[in-house]
Structures are given as C-alpha cells and as structure tokens.
Amino acid sequence: MLLENTLPVLLARFDFAWITTMHILYPPLTFGLATWLVFAEWRWMKTNEEHWYRLTRFFEKIFIVNFGAGVATGVTMEMAFGILFGPFSQAAGPYFGQILGYETITAFMYEAGFIGLMVFGWGRIGKKMHLFATFNVALSSLLSAMWIVMANSWMQTPSGVKLVDGSFHVINWFDAIFSPDAVWAVPHMVTAGLELSLFFIAGVSAWFVLKGRHVDLFARPLKYALLAAVLVAPFQIWLGDSQGVVVAHDQPAALASMEGHYHTLNKDGSPNTGWHLLAWPNADHTGNAWAITIPHVLSLLETHTLNGKVPGMDSIAPKDRPPVVIPFYAFRVMVAIGFFLWFVALWAAWLAFKGRLSISSVAKNKWFLRTLVFSAFLPYLAVWTGWWTREIARQPWIVYGQMRVAQGMSPMTVGQEIFWLAGYIIFELTVWGGAWYFISKIIRKGPDMDSPMVGEGHEHLGHLEAPSHDESAPPSYVRPA
C-alpha cells in the first residue's frame, strides 16, 4: 500500500520546494538583465555616448553576481533530483536526461564560453565582437530557462511518452518537448523574467534619482524600462490567462485548487460559475466555510462564456485532490501583483506624456519614485507565488496523472531527510546572503565614472597611451645605444 502524506514524503516535498524557491530568484534576472545589457551596449556602440557605456558596465556587475548565484543553486537543484527523488529520476530519465542535457549544453558550454568574453573581453576584443558575446549570453540564458520550463511543463501535462515497466519511454519527441503546458508556460516564464528585470532596472534607477546621485545617468534606463513595461505587463497578463485555459482543460484538479472551486454544479443543477475573490475551506474540505463570490466570472475566465461548466473538486477522487489554501491565495497574490505592475507602467506612461520623466523633472516625482523602488521587489514575489501555485496544485502527482510523489521519492529515513533539508537551507541562505550583500554593495557604490571608456584597440593598457606607430621609431625589442 502506498503511504502518502507521511512525514518523509512531506519532508521531501518541502526540501525540494525550498531548493526551487531559492533557485528561481536568480534565472529570471539573469536572462532579463542580459537582454537589457544587449540593448544598452548596442546603444553605446551606435551612439558612442558615455552614459550607455557606464550603464552597461554598472548593470553587468550585478548580472555577474546574480549569474554566479544562479549557477550555484542550479547545480544544487539538479543534485536534489537524484538525492530526494531517485525513483522518479530513473523512471523519467529517458526524457528528463535528454532535456537536462540540452540545458547543460546551453548553460555550461554555450553560455559559459561567451560569458568569459563578455566579462573579461572589455579592451581585449573589438566592440562588435563584445556585443556579439553579450548577445549570445542573453540567448543562451534564455535557452537554458526554456529547457528547464519545458521539463517542468512535461511534469504538468505529460505527453509523447508511454509508461512501460515503471519507465517513461519517449514515443514522440515533438509532443514530449512541446507539451500542452509548455506552449504557454515557456513564454509566460520568459516574459516574467523580462518584466522582473524591467522593474529591477527601474527600481534601482529610481533609488539613485531619489538619492540625487547620477540623476542624468539613471533617468534614461528608468524611462526606457518603464515604457517597455507598458507593453510587457499586459502581455504577461494575457499569457497567464491563456495558460489558465490550458490548466482548466488538462489539469482540472489544479484549477479547482487554484480557484477554491469545490462544486461543479449549484444545488439547482445549473453550472457553478462563481469566482471567489476570497474564501476559506471548511473543516472537512468539502466546500468553503465562507467566500466572497462574483457570479459568472470563473466561467468567463476558463470557458469564455457566461455559463460554461468548470469541473470542481467534487469531480476529482478524494485521493487525487491537491491542497487548496496555498495555491488559492498564492495565485491571487500573483495576479494582483501583475495588475499592480501594469498600473505602475501606465502611471509612468502618463508622466512621460506630461514630460515629467525628463532628466530635469524626474526627481520631482517623489511618490512615483518610491513606488518604483517598492515595485522592484514585487516581481520576485509574483514569481514565487506563481511557482508555488504551479507545483502545489499538481499534488499528489510528480508527473500529473501518471506518477505520484510518494512513488517518485527516494527511500530515506526522517533523519536523512532532515539532514539534507538542513544542509540545503544553510547552503541556499549562504548563497542568497552573499548575492544580496554584493549586489547591494555594487548599487551603493554606484557606477564607475572615472575609468576611461574602452575603444577599438589597446584598451588593455588602461591609462597608458597606445604604442606609437611611427615607423622611424626603433622596434621595442631593440636596446637603445
């Protein structure tokens, strides 16, 4: 008999939840900030304006710290698959091994090669080659994130495989890679990273403007980032809504959990179309003890009709029902943040239209700037809550509908589970503390405004002058008389 919700199972779930929660702090900023660096460096190369060079070098330092933290926690996460969920790793190996192999190629070979040129190539390679390296860092980091999300999407909506003797055999690679969830989850996650990075850049820039430091320098990225967010923020909301339709179709239990939707039909037999703004389940988890409900909204969201039927928890076998409270409220926090960030972007567009985001006027908008600093942290919370919704609403399955968490976990004692949990907590907090310390230090110090800009050649000489090309001068290896 399979024992679920035992202490070892709960500890394994919490352990991996902790690892992924801490790791997901870093990749969105990595590929989002890398994309910004491509834009900023391209602007410098096209205009040769010093402020774009200073901004590129400043944000590149933050990128390097964030990238390092992401690599450290990412390697730990892949280790945790084998340690905590050995049977799952073995069963899913024919698919997961290939996908994680592709991710390794993009992250540890393709990306690693070009990040060396990006970081250490200033003054050693030409401008165009350096921009090419930065572009490839951004592209490879996007590809790395894509493979990870595709692997997770397969766990949500497994397709293209056949479970034979406890092993998932791939019968159609296209269907396995482009699972129904992946079609929307990948762009949703990529856009989340771009939106997070835009508000991070805007928040950091707003902090400098509030402090009266380098206002003429940081007014530019502040304006550019927020105007881009005017498009990115609503696009992200649309992607989330589209993914919700897929969840309703392929993961009805997950949707019922996210929406606290217990009853498919009302007492009179009509479809239960109400959407709960707030709710709390009753003691026996057969319904809500109380709820603030808006009629027809759930049907509009999931079926795009007023009276469409949305399966509730009562259509799911009790043993297959996920938890409700965390997915329900995490989902609402994520959605609320998404709309708030869109409001901030529209606020910025209005200020720009009024000419109040110019270099001479931007510092006068104190409350707007304070809101931007606060908003820099909100996308992180949105990513967290979105991830918690996604993972907890899939329970009790590790591969939805095909393998349960208890079947996929490694056979460990409670003591062994606690040992690994304690180790991962210490490690992840150490990495997080180090990353926060160094990123904060970089921001407090501000951009380097004193070192000379690099040019097309001899930049490695620093403040020394380039060697003379006077043909009458003796070669450097000729000792003077």
PDB file of C-alpha atoms in Angstrom, residues 67 76 151 187 200 219 226 236 283 331 343 403 415 418 424 457 470-471:
ATOM      1  CA  PHE A  67      24.577  34.677 -12.576  1.00  0.00           C
ATOM      2  CA  THR A  76      22.288  22.001  -6.239  1.00  0.00           C
ATOM      3  CA  ALA A 151      10.947  19.801 -18.422  1.00  0.00           C
ATOM      4  CA  PRO A 187       6.604  32.405 -22.967  1.00  0.00           C
ATOM      5  CA  PHE A 200      14.503  45.848 -11.198  1.00  0.00           C
ATOM      6  CA  ALA A 219      16.836  58.872 -15.710  1.00  0.00           C
ATOM      7  CA  LEU A 226       9.006  51.600 -17.779  1.00  0.00           C
ATOM      8  CA  GLN A 236       2.150  38.872 -19.380  1.00  0.00           C
ATOM      9  CA  ALA A 283     -13.008  21.710   8.263  1.00  0.00           C
ATOM     10  CA  PHE A 331      -2.467  32.605  -7.295  1.00  0.00           C
ATOM     11  CA  PHE A 343      -0.813  50.205 -13.258  1.00  0.00           C
ATOM     12  CA  MET A 403       3.304   9.008 -11.136  1.00  0.00           C
ATOM     13  CA  GLY A 415      16.744  11.634   9.957  1.00  0.00           C
ATOM     14  CA  ILE A 418      16.227  16.354   7.942  1.00  0.00           C
ATOM     15  CA  TYR A 424      20.192  22.776   1.700  1.00  0.00           C
ATOM     16  CA  GLY A 457      42.211  48.762 -29.569  1.00  0.00           C
ATOM     17  CA  ASP A 470      55.885  55.933 -36.070  1.00  0.00           C
ATOM     18  CA  GLU A 471      57.884  53.793 -38.495  1.00  0.00           C
TER      19      GLU A 471
END
